[in-house]
Each structure stands twice: as structure tokens, then as C-alpha cells.
Phi, psi and omega in degrees: 000316181301311183295325180294313182291322179295323178290328180221087183304339179298341181276355180282081184268170175302322180297320179298311180297315182296322179295319178294319179297320179301318180290319181298322186268336186226001184278180175294151185311311182292326178289326179298315181297317181292319179294323179298317179298318179294318180299316180294320180294313181293322178299326180288321185270343178229055182299336181288350182246001184298145177262161179299320180297318178291323178299315179298321179294321179297323178297317180294327179291340176297339182268005181299143183291340179273123185301324181297320178293316179302313183293319180295318179295319179297317179298318179296317180296322179300316181293321179295313182300319182282339184263334188240054180298336181292346178265017185306314183296313180295318179298317182295325177295319177298315181295322179297322177295318182289334182286353175246016178295149180292335181276120183296330177299318180292318179299314181296316180296319182294315181289328176295316178297320178299318179300316179293322180298315180293324178298323180278334183224068185300336181291347183262001178293142181227163176298324180298321178299310184296325179298317180293319180296319180300321178299324181285348175295339180256016181298151180292337184262131184295324179298321179293316179300318180295313179297321180295319180297318180293319178297322179295326176300321177295318180293314180295323184286346182244343184221104179301320186292344180273346183274099181262160176303322180295320179296313181295320178298320180295319180294315179300323179298330180284348178294344177245022178297152179294337184263129183296322180297322178294316179299318179296317180294323178295319178297321177299317180300319179290328176297317178296321179297315181296328180288313185270327186226065185300336181291345180270352180285134182241166176300322178301317179297315181299315180298321180294320179291320178303323179299336181281349181295341178248020180296151179292333184266129184294325181291330176291316178299319179297316179296322180296318178298315179299318182294315179295324177297319179293319179295319180298323179294320185269326183224069184302334182292341183275346183243012179250000000 
């Protein structure tokens, strides 16, 4: 099937995608693995024909414990995101459902995918997207919080109207998170904000970022330096 569809992409029908998804989700273990590989391959070469159901399955495959599967699923999603901006609303609805999944791997993968999607198609960002991402900033899992902060950076960096005081307060709060990756991602989100919307940067934000310059984690210190550099370029009066 894989070779047939790759040779003639016109054969990549909804029925083909749905049949593969059925096997991936309900088939025998060995068949699930083989169907997943075919689904990722076909999704990569025919992104213009992918279905929402297959897209959702690819997001879940990003959480696979095998790195090769994770990378293949991510590559397929990147091509779909860049090729199918007209499906933005449907994709965002799918991602919103996955972002409240009980499995933290799925939540983290979904919000990460949303960040990349908005980065490639900023015109499709919505208030509903940002609301769901803000909720994940308080997730119990650090990986989810970190992914949410980075995704929020994409939203803040492309849409001024989406950056609310509550959103900014939530991001600043993550600068003192127990997890270093979360702190680094929060600093990145503020860097994006300072780049696109310098008028929203406050003295409180600057002071919070300055505190990260002595963080135990080098990547947090590095992110803090980048953020302060961006703030200095846009609002030099706040760092002098």
C-alpha cells in the first residue's frame, strides 16, 4: 500500500487514511507498528490529503517511546502544518481536544505542535488557542508547562491582542518554577513578547528575568541573557 500511494499520491484517499488509523489504534501489536510507519510515510509525501483523524493519530505517535517513530511523526506533522494552513481551524480544534488528554505525553506533544503551527501560520492564532495554552501553564507535569510556555511565546510574539495581563502574569510566575526547563521556556516566552510587543514589558518582568542571571541551570541563565538583550533593544530605559 505504501509503495502504491507514494507512486500515485492521488490514491491517498480518506478511506486509506482511516483504514490505517484503525489498524494503528485497534490492530494487533505488530500490525500497529507497520501501519504507523506507513501512515507517517504517506502523511509526509501527501500532506495535502491528510485527514483530521490521521493528523490526530500522528500527534499521538509523537509520544512513542521509540525515537525513530517520534522523529518520523514530527517530520510528517511539520510538512502537514506548512502545507495545509487552510485547515487551521480544524487542526486547532483537534489540538485543543488533545491538550486536555489524561496522558501528559499527549498534552505536551499537542501544545508543542500548536506552537509550531502558529509559528508557521500566525494569521490563524485565536483567543481560544491562547486560553487553552494558558491553562496548561499550571499543568501538574513540568514537560507540559515548558511546552505551553514556548507555545505561548509564539502566540504572544505574533498577536498583540492575545497577550492579556493574566497571560503575562502566568508566564512571569513560571520564572520561579521548580523545573529549570520551565523557567527557561518562560524566559523565552517573555523574549518573544519583548520583541513583538515591547510596550507590554514592565519593570516587574525585567526584575524577574534579572533574578535568573544567577540561576543554577546554565540554559536558564542563557535564556535570561537573551531576554534581557531583547528588552534592552526595545526598552532601554527598563534595564538602566
